[in-house]
CSV table of C-alpha atoms in Angstrom, one decimal:
chain,number,residue,atom,x,y,z
F,1,UNK,CA,13.9,1.8,243.5
F,2,UNK,CA,13.2,-0.6,240.8
F,3,UNK,CA,13.0,-4.4,242.1
F,4,UNK,CA,14.4,-7.3,240.2
F,5,UNK,CA,12.1,-10.5,239.8
F,6,UNK,CA,14.5,-12.9,238.8
F,7,UNK,CA,13.5,-16.5,238.2
F,8,UNK,CA,11.1,-18.6,240.3
F,9,UNK,CA,12.5,-20.9,243.0
F,10,UNK,CA,13.9,-24.2,241.7
F,11,UNK,CA,14.1,-27.4,243.4
F,12,UNK,CA,17.6,-27.8,244.8
F,13,UNK,CA,19.4,-30.4,246.5
F,14,UNK,CA,19.9,-29.7,250.4
F,15,UNK,CA,23.2,-27.8,250.8
F,16,UNK,CA,24.8,-27.7,254.2
F,17,UNK,CA,27.5,-25.2,254.3
F,18,UNK,CA,27.4,-24.5,250.9
F,19,UNK,CA,28.7,-21.5,249.4
F,20,UNK,CA,26.6,-19.4,247.1
F,21,UNK,CA,28.6,-17.1,244.6
F,22,UNK,CA,27.8,-13.2,244.2
F,23,UNK,CA,24.6,-12.0,245.5
F,24,UNK,CA,21.5,-14.3,245.3
F,25,UNK,CA,17.9,-13.8,244.6
F,26,UNK,CA,15.0,-14.5,246.7
F,27,UNK,CA,11.5,-15.8,245.1
F,28,UNK,CA,10.0,-17.7,248.1
F,29,UNK,CA,10.7,-19.2,251.4
F,30,UNK,CA,9.7,-22.7,251.5
F,31,UNK,CA,10.8,-24.6,254.5
F,32,UNK,CA,12.5,-22.6,257.3
F,33,UNK,CA,15.1,-24.8,258.1
F,34,UNK,CA,17.6,-22.9,256.3
F,35,UNK,CA,21.2,-24.2,255.7
F,36,UNK,CA,22.8,-21.9,253.6
F,37,UNK,CA,26.1,-19.8,254.0
F,38,UNK,CA,25.8,-16.7,252.0
F,39,UNK,CA,28.5,-14.1,251.8
F,40,UNK,CA,29.4,-11.1,249.5
F,41,UNK,CA,33.0,-10.6,248.7
F,42,UNK,CA,34.4,-13.6,250.8
F,43,UNK,CA,33.0,-12.8,254.2
F,44,UNK,CA,32.6,-15.9,256.7
F,45,UNK,CA,29.1,-16.8,257.2
F,46,UNK,CA,28.1,-19.5,260.0
F,47,UNK,CA,25.2,-17.9,262.0
F,48,UNK,CA,22.1,-16.0,262.9
F,49,UNK,CA,19.6,-14.1,264.6
F,50,UNK,CA,16.4,-11.3,265.2
F,51,UNK,CA,15.4,-8.1,267.3
F,52,UNK,CA,14.7,-8.6,270.9
F,53,UNK,CA,13.4,-5.9,273.4
F,54,UNK,CA,13.4,-6.2,277.2
F,55,UNK,CA,11.7,-9.2,278.4
F,56,UNK,CA,10.3,-10.7,275.0
F,57,UNK,CA,11.6,-12.2,272.0
F,58,UNK,CA,9.8,-10.4,269.0
F,59,UNK,CA,8.4,-12.9,266.6
F,60,UNK,CA,6.8,-10.6,264.1
F,61,UNK,CA,4.0,-10.0,266.2
F,62,UNK,CA,3.7,-13.5,267.4
F,63,UNK,CA,4.3,-13.3,270.9
F,64,UNK,CA,2.7,-11.4,273.8
F,65,UNK,CA,4.0,-8.5,275.9
F,66,UNK,CA,4.4,-11.4,278.8
F,67,UNK,CA,6.2,-13.5,276.7
F,68,UNK,CA,3.4,-16.1,276.1
F,69,UNK,CA,2.8,-17.3,272.7
F,70,UNK,CA,-0.6,-16.5,270.8
F,71,UNK,CA,-0.2,-19.8,268.6
F,72,UNK,CA,2.2,-22.5,268.1
F,73,UNK,CA,5.7,-21.0,267.4
F,74,UNK,CA,7.2,-21.5,263.7
F,75,UNK,CA,10.5,-23.0,263.8
F,76,UNK,CA,12.1,-19.5,263.2
F,77,UNK,CA,10.1,-18.3,266.2
F,78,UNK,CA,11.1,-21.2,268.3
F,79,UNK,CA,14.9,-20.4,267.6
F,80,UNK,CA,14.6,-16.6,268.5
F,81,UNK,CA,12.7,-17.5,271.6
F,82,UNK,CA,15.7,-20.2,272.5
F,83,UNK,CA,18.0,-17.7,272.0
F,84,UNK,CA,16.6,-14.7,273.9
F,85,UNK,CA,16.1,-16.9,277.2
F,86,UNK,CA,19.8,-17.5,276.8
F,87,UNK,CA,20.6,-13.8,276.8
F,88,UNK,CA,17.8,-12.8,279.3
F,89,UNK,CA,19.6,-15.3,281.8
F,90,UNK,CA,22.8,-13.4,281.2
F,91,UNK,CA,21.2,-10.0,281.7
F,92,UNK,CA,19.7,-11.0,284.6
F,93,UNK,CA,22.8,-11.9,286.4
F,94,UNK,CA,24.6,-8.8,285.1
F,95,UNK,CA,25.0,-6.0,287.2
F,96,UNK,CA,24.0,-2.1,286.4
F,97,UNK,CA,27.7,-1.9,285.9
F,98,UNK,CA,27.8,-4.3,283.2
F,99,UNK,CA,24.2,-3.2,281.6
F,100,UNK,CA,25.1,0.5,281.7
F,101,UNK,CA,27.6,1.7,283.8
F,102,UNK,CA,30.6,0.9,281.4
F,103,UNK,CA,29.1,2.9,278.4
F,104,UNK,CA,28.2,5.6,280.9
F,105,UNK,CA,31.8,5.7,282.3
F,106,UNK,CA,33.1,5.6,278.6
F,107,UNK,CA,30.8,9.0,277.8
F,108,UNK,CA,31.7,10.6,280.9
F,109,UNK,CA,35.4,10.2,280.4
F,110,UNK,CA,34.9,11.9,277.3
F,111,UNK,CA,33.5,14.6,278.7
F,112,UNK,CA,36.3,14.9,281.1
F,113,UNK,CA,38.5,15.0,278.0
F,114,UNK,CA,36.8,18.1,276.9
F,115,UNK,CA,38.8,20.6,278.6
F,116,UNK,CA,42.1,19.1,278.1
F,117,UNK,CA,41.3,19.0,274.5
F,118,UNK,CA,40.5,23.0,273.9
F,119,UNK,CA,43.5,23.8,276.1
F,120,UNK,CA,45.9,22.1,274.1
F,121,UNK,CA,44.7,23.9,271.3
F,122,UNK,CA,46.1,27.1,272.8
F,123,UNK,CA,49.6,25.9,272.2
F,124,UNK,CA,51.7,27.3,269.2
F,125,UNK,CA,53.8,24.0,269.2
F,126,UNK,CA,52.6,21.2,266.9
F,127,UNK,CA,52.4,18.3,268.9
F,128,UNK,CA,50.1,19.6,271.8
F,129,UNK,CA,47.8,21.3,269.2
F,130,UNK,CA,47.6,18.1,267.2
F,131,UNK,CA,46.9,16.1,270.7
F,132,UNK,CA,44.3,18.7,270.9
F,133,UNK,CA,42.6,18.1,267.8
F,134,UNK,CA,42.7,14.3,268.0
F,135,UNK,CA,41.1,14.7,271.5
F,136,UNK,CA,38.4,16.9,270.7
F,137,UNK,CA,37.7,14.6,267.1
F,138,UNK,CA,37.4,11.3,269.2
F,139,UNK,CA,35.5,13.1,271.8
F,140,UNK,CA,33.1,14.4,269.3
F,141,UNK,CA,32.4,11.2,267.4
F,142,UNK,CA,32.1,9.2,270.9
F,143,UNK,CA,29.1,11.6,272.1
F,144,UNK,CA,27.8,11.9,268.5
F,145,UNK,CA,27.8,8.2,267.4
F,146,UNK,CA,28.4,6.1,270.4
F,147,UNK,CA,25.9,8.4,272.5
F,148,UNK,CA,23.3,9.0,269.9
F,149,UNK,CA,23.1,5.5,268.9
F,150,UNK,CA,22.8,4.0,272.5
F,151,UNK,CA,20.3,6.9,273.5
F,152,UNK,CA,18.2,6.2,270.5
F,153,UNK,CA,17.7,2.7,271.7
F,154,UNK,CA,17.0,3.4,275.0
F,155,UNK,CA,20.2,1.6,276.1
F,156,UNK,CA,21.9,4.2,278.5
F,157,UNK,CA,19.3,3.9,281.3
F,158,UNK,CA,16.1,2.1,282.2
F,159,UNK,CA,14.3,5.0,282.9
F,160,UNK,CA,12.2,6.0,280.2
F,161,UNK,CA,12.1,9.7,281.3
F,162,UNK,CA,16.0,10.0,281.6
F,163,UNK,CA,16.3,8.2,278.2
F,164,UNK,CA,14.4,11.1,276.6
F,165,UNK,CA,16.5,13.8,278.3
F,166,UNK,CA,19.7,11.7,276.8
F,167,UNK,CA,18.0,11.2,273.4
F,168,UNK,CA,17.8,15.2,273.3
F,169,UNK,CA,21.2,15.8,274.4
F,170,UNK,CA,23.3,13.5,272.4
F,171,UNK,CA,21.0,13.3,269.3
F,172,UNK,CA,19.9,17.0,269.1
F,173,UNK,CA,22.5,19.1,271.2
F,174,UNK,CA,26.0,16.9,270.3
F,175,UNK,CA,24.8,15.5,266.7
F,176,UNK,CA,22.5,18.3,265.4
F,177,UNK,CA,19.8,16.1,264.2
F,178,UNK,CA,16.2,15.6,265.7
F,179,UNK,CA,15.3,12.9,267.8
F,180,UNK,CA,11.8,12.0,266.3
F,181,UNK,CA,13.3,11.5,262.8
F,182,UNK,CA,16.6,9.9,263.8
F,183,UNK,CA,14.5,7.3,266.2
F,184,UNK,CA,12.3,6.8,263.0
F,185,UNK,CA,14.5,6.1,260.4
F,186,UNK,CA,17.3,4.2,262.5
F,187,UNK,CA,15.0,2.1,265.1
F,188,UNK,CA,11.7,1.8,263.3
F,189,UNK,CA,12.9,1.4,259.3
F,190,UNK,CA,16.5,0.2,259.6
F,191,UNK,CA,16.0,-2.2,262.4
F,192,UNK,CA,12.5,-3.3,261.5
F,193,UNK,CA,13.4,-3.8,257.6
F,194,UNK,CA,17.2,-4.5,257.6
F,195,UNK,CA,18.3,-5.0,254.0
F,196,UNK,CA,14.7,-4.7,252.8
F,197,UNK,CA,14.6,-3.0,249.5
F,198,UNK,CA,12.9,0.6,249.5
F,199,UNK,CA,12.7,0.6,253.4
F,200,UNK,CA,15.9,-0.4,255.4
F,201,UNK,CA,18.4,-1.4,252.8
F,202,UNK,CA,20.7,1.7,253.7
F,203,UNK,CA,20.1,3.5,250.4
F,204,UNK,CA,20.1,6.9,252.4
F,205,UNK,CA,24.2,6.4,252.4
F,206,UNK,CA,24.5,6.2,248.6
F,207,UNK,CA,25.3,9.1,246.5
F,208,UNK,CA,25.3,7.2,242.7
F,209,UNK,CA,26.5,10.6,241.2
F,210,UNK,CA,29.8,10.4,243.1
F,211,UNK,CA,32.5,8.0,241.6
F,212,UNK,CA,34.2,5.5,244.2
F,213,UNK,CA,37.2,7.2,245.1
F,214,UNK,CA,35.3,10.6,245.7
F,215,UNK,CA,32.7,8.8,247.8
F,216,UNK,CA,35.0,6.7,250.0
F,217,UNK,CA,37.4,9.0,250.4
F,218,UNK,CA,36.8,12.6,249.9
F,219,UNK,CA,32.9,13.3,250.7
F,220,UNK,CA,33.1,11.9,254.3
F,221,UNK,CA,34.9,15.1,254.8
F,222,UNK,CA,31.6,16.9,254.1
F,223,UNK,CA,29.6,14.7,257.1
F,224,UNK,CA,29.8,17.7,259.4
F,225,UNK,CA,28.3,20.1,257.1
F,226,UNK,CA,25.7,17.7,255.5
F,227,UNK,CA,24.3,16.4,258.9
F,228,UNK,CA,22.6,19.5,260.0
F,229,UNK,CA,21.5,20.6,256.6
F,230,UNK,CA,19.6,17.0,256.2
F,231,UNK,CA,18.3,17.4,259.9
F,232,UNK,CA,16.6,20.9,258.8
F,233,UNK,CA,14.9,19.4,255.8
F,234,UNK,CA,13.6,16.6,258.0
F,235,UNK,CA,12.0,18.8,260.2
F,236,UNK,CA,9.3,19.7,258.0
F,237,UNK,CA,8.2,16.3,258.8
F,238,UNK,CA,7.9,16.9,262.7
F,239,UNK,CA,5.7,18.9,264.9
F,240,UNK,CA,6.6,22.4,265.4
F,241,UNK,CA,7.2,22.1,269.0
F,242,UNK,CA,9.8,19.3,268.2
F,243,UNK,CA,11.3,21.5,265.5
F,244,UNK,CA,11.6,24.5,267.5
F,245,UNK,CA,13.4,22.5,270.1
F,246,UNK,CA,15.9,20.9,267.6
F,247,UNK,CA,16.5,24.2,266.5
F,248,UNK,CA,17.5,25.3,269.5
F,249,UNK,CA,19.6,22.3,270.6
F,250,UNK,CA,21.3,22.6,267.1
F,251,UNK,CA,22.2,26.4,267.6
F,252,UNK,CA,23.3,25.6,271.4
F,253,UNK,CA,25.5,23.1,270.4
F,254,UNK,CA,27.5,24.7,267.4
F,255,UNK,CA,27.8,27.9,269.3
F,256,UNK,CA,29.2,26.4,272.3
F,257,UNK,CA,32.0,24.6,270.4
F,258,UNK,CA,32.3,27.9,268.4
F,259,UNK,CA,32.6,30.1,271.7
F,260,UNK,CA,34.8,27.5,273.7
F,261,UNK,CA,37.7,27.8,270.6
F,262,UNK,CA,37.5,31.5,270.6
F,263,UNK,CA,37.4,32.1,274.4
F,264,UNK,CA,39.3,29.0,275.6
F,265,UNK,CA,41.4,27.7,273.0
F,266,UNK,CA,42.4,31.1,272.0
F,267,UNK,CA,41.5,31.0,268.0
F,268,UNK,CA,42.1,34.8,266.9
F,269,UNK,CA,39.5,34.6,263.8
F,270,UNK,CA,35.9,33.1,263.2
F,271,UNK,CA,37.2,31.4,260.0
F,272,UNK,CA,40.0,29.7,261.8
F,273,UNK,CA,37.5,28.6,264.7
F,274,UNK,CA,35.0,27.3,262.2
F,275,UNK,CA,37.9,25.5,260.5
F,276,UNK,CA,39.0,23.6,263.5
F,277,UNK,CA,35.3,22.5,264.0
F,278,UNK,CA,35.4,21.0,260.7
F,279,UNK,CA,38.7,19.2,261.1
F,280,UNK,CA,37.6,18.0,264.6
F,281,UNK,CA,34.1,17.0,263.4
F,282,UNK,CA,35.0,15.1,260.6
F,283,UNK,CA,38.4,13.2,262.1
F,284,UNK,CA,36.6,9.8,262.0
F,285,UNK,CA,34.2,10.6,259.3
F,286,UNK,CA,35.6,8.2,257.0
F,287,UNK,CA,35.3,5.1,259.3
F,288,UNK,CA,31.7,6.4,260.0
F,289,UNK,CA,30.5,6.5,256.6
F,290,UNK,CA,32.6,2.9,255.9
F,291,UNK,CA,31.3,1.2,258.9
F,292,UNK,CA,27.5,2.0,257.9
F,293,UNK,CA,27.8,0.6,254.2
F,294,UNK,CA,30.3,-2.0,254.9
F,295,UNK,CA,27.8,-4.0,257.5
F,296,UNK,CA,24.6,-4.3,255.3
F,297,UNK,CA,25.1,-3.4,251.7
F,298,UNK,CA,26.7,-6.2,249.7
F,299,UNK,CA,24.9,-8.6,251.6
F,300,UNK,CA,21.5,-10.2,250.6
F,301,UNK,CA,18.6,-7.7,249.9
F,302,UNK,CA,15.0,-8.7,249.9
F,303,UNK,CA,11.7,-7.5,248.7
F,304,UNK,CA,9.2,-5.9,251.2
F,305,UNK,CA,6.4,-8.6,250.2
F,306,UNK,CA,9.0,-11.8,250.5
F,307,UNK,CA,11.5,-10.9,253.0
F,308,UNK,CA,12.2,-14.1,255.1
F,309,UNK,CA,11.4,-14.1,258.9
F,310,UNK,CA,13.3,-11.9,261.4
F,311,UNK,CA,15.7,-14.6,262.5
F,312,UNK,CA,17.0,-14.9,258.9
F,313,UNK,CA,16.4,-11.7,257.6
F,314,UNK,CA,19.1,-10.2,260.6
F,315,UNK,CA,21.3,-13.3,260.1
F,316,UNK,CA,21.9,-12.5,256.2
F,317,UNK,CA,22.0,-9.0,256.3
F,318,UNK,CA,24.0,-7.9,259.0
F,319,UNK,CA,28.0,-8.2,259.2
F,320,UNK,CA,30.3,-8.0,262.1
F,321,UNK,CA,33.9,-6.0,261.7
F,322,UNK,CA,37.0,-7.2,263.9
F,323,UNK,CA,37.4,-5.7,267.2
F,324,UNK,CA,39.3,-2.0,267.0
F,325,UNK,CA,40.2,-0.1,270.0
F,326,UNK,CA,39.9,3.5,268.7
F,327,UNK,CA,36.3,2.6,266.6
F,328,UNK,CA,35.2,0.6,270.1
F,329,UNK,CA,35.9,3.5,272.2
F,330,UNK,CA,34.3,6.2,269.4
F,331,UNK,CA,31.5,4.2,268.0
F,332,UNK,CA,30.9,1.3,270.4
F,333,UNK,CA,30.9,-2.4,270.1
F,334,UNK,CA,27.1,-2.9,268.6
F,335,UNK,CA,28.1,-0.7,265.7
F,336,UNK,CA,31.7,-2.4,265.2
F,337,UNK,CA,32.2,-6.2,266.3
F,338,UNK,CA,28.9,-7.0,267.8
F,339,UNK,CA,26.7,-5.6,265.0
F,340,UNK,CA,24.8,-9.1,264.8
F,341,UNK,CA,24.3,-9.1,268.3
F,342,UNK,CA,22.8,-5.5,268.3
F,343,UNK,CA,20.5,-6.2,265.4
F,344,UNK,CA,19.2,-9.4,267.2
F,345,UNK,CA,19.0,-7.5,270.9
F,346,UNK,CA,18.8,-3.6,270.0
F,347,UNK,CA,18.1,-2.5,273.6
F,348,UNK,CA,21.3,-3.7,275.3
F,349,UNK,CA,24.4,-1.5,275.5
F,350,UNK,CA,27.6,-1.8,273.9
F,351,UNK,CA,29.0,-3.6,276.6
F,352,UNK,CA,26.4,-6.1,276.9
F,353,UNK,CA,26.3,-6.8,273.2
F,354,UNK,CA,29.8,-7.8,273.6
F,355,UNK,CA,29.1,-9.8,276.8
F,356,UNK,CA,26.6,-11.7,274.9
F,357,UNK,CA,28.6,-12.4,271.8
F,358,UNK,CA,29.9,-15.7,272.6
F,359,UNK,CA,26.6,-17.1,273.4
F,360,UNK,CA,25.0,-15.7,270.2
F,361,UNK,CA,27.8,-16.8,267.9
F,362,UNK,CA,28.1,-20.5,269.4
F,363,UNK,CA,24.2,-20.8,269.5
F,364,UNK,CA,23.9,-19.4,265.8
F,365,UNK,CA,26.6,-21.9,264.9
F,366,UNK,CA,25.0,-24.9,266.4
F,367,UNK,CA,21.8,-24.1,264.4
F,368,UNK,CA,23.9,-23.7,261.1
F,369,UNK,CA,22.6,-20.3,260.4
F,370,UNK,CA,24.6,-17.5,259.0
F,371,UNK,CA,26.7,-15.2,261.0
F,372,UNK,CA,28.5,-12.7,258.9
F,373,UNK,CA,32.1,-11.5,259.8
F,374,UNK,CA,34.7,-10.0,257.7
F,375,UNK,CA,37.7,-7.4,258.0
F,376,UNK,CA,37.6,-3.8,257.3
F,377,UNK,CA,40.2,-4.1,254.5
F,378,UNK,CA,38.6,-6.7,252.8
F,379,UNK,CA,35.5,-4.7,252.8
F,380,UNK,CA,37.0,-1.7,251.5
F,381,UNK,CA,38.4,-3.7,248.9
F,382,UNK,CA,35.3,-5.1,248.1
F,383,UNK,CA,33.4,-1.8,247.7
F,384,UNK,CA,36.3,-0.2,245.4
F,385,UNK,CA,36.3,-3.2,243.0
F,386,UNK,CA,32.0,-3.5,242.8
F,387,UNK,CA,31.1,0.5,243.8
F,388,UNK,CA,29.1,0.6,240.4
F,389,UNK,CA,27.3,-2.6,241.4
F,390,UNK,CA,26.8,-2.3,245.3
F,391,UNK,CA,26.6,1.7,245.4
F,392,UNK,CA,25.0,3.1,242.0
F,393,UNK,CA,22.6,0.4,240.4
F,394,UNK,CA,19.7,-1.1,242.3
F,395,UNK,CA,20.8,-4.2,244.3
F,396,UNK,CA,19.3,-7.5,242.9
F,397,UNK,CA,16.8,-9.2,244.9
F,398,UNK,CA,18.0,-12.3,246.8
F,399,UNK,CA,16.6,-15.7,246.4
F,400,UNK,CA,17.5,-18.1,249.4
F,401,UNK,CA,18.9,-21.5,248.2
F,402,UNK,CA,19.3,-24.7,250.1
F,403,UNK,CA,15.9,-24.5,251.6
F,404,UNK,CA,13.7,-28.0,251.4
């Protein structure tokens, strides 16, 4: 993807809470005391952040595993370390139920709803039948989106062995994807290089040959078909043992769904069962696609050789959406209203991200760092208006302004 170079940084007066119109460009960092609010499409920005793994703040390799600094901390690293300490105190005071139990219970409840969903599909009446479709659709997305996302970040359990088991179950059996590629693309690339062009810029979600209305409202229906096809193509990049395991899990997941529709729900033909599979698996595909693009694309983009420190990278390039009961349950807080918190502390569960949200928000506001928030409808309107700019053409490189 070609990079736009833009103009060199020019001296500017200090901007405190200054608005920057459009999508700015990056040509240098200057002093790290950033005081700027940047938002695409009128998003409100107040605050900051960076990534965190259990027990230590990640300062781009400048912090030892035990948390001892190898050299004097830069201002950005000091901010992240201070915020990490505040969050760690909350985590240590939290019970197992708060750290893992709440989200495990949501996934368990989803499993318990499966029999009711399949049995409702036996009914010849419209209301019970539609209830079955809705139930299976919500359960499918809870397992494949929320479950897979938590499993990819090892946020379901503190046991490494069980984390591997849950990752295979949710990502490969339920979602028909390979663990190795899902973890690499999402955890290593997307989280490591959020909004860095050519790496973690969410370009995998772009289909520039489609027009805005087809992409936003019709193409999501094909997600259940495209997902396994993409997964099969990515199997070329993994070892044969992992590829064989993935193929077996994918087949088992699809066949179990198909068999239950025939023998429990009572579908008379294979085609009707396959059509029901497509409908239930695409029930929440529209918000799934929308959420993945709303929370990063349209925000500042950076070149790999000129990206800011992680604290600014995450605060500028991540956005929170408002809470929504259906999406909170199916996708999880870390993908909806706590996405900034999730990118700062990716190993925390959805419930813990929600618990630390007031702390993170207050801290970042005190430090005058960006904290992007916008509504679902506002982002949808933004993408419909600026689809060509955001989803077809290469995004411009961001220039941070208001830096002394």
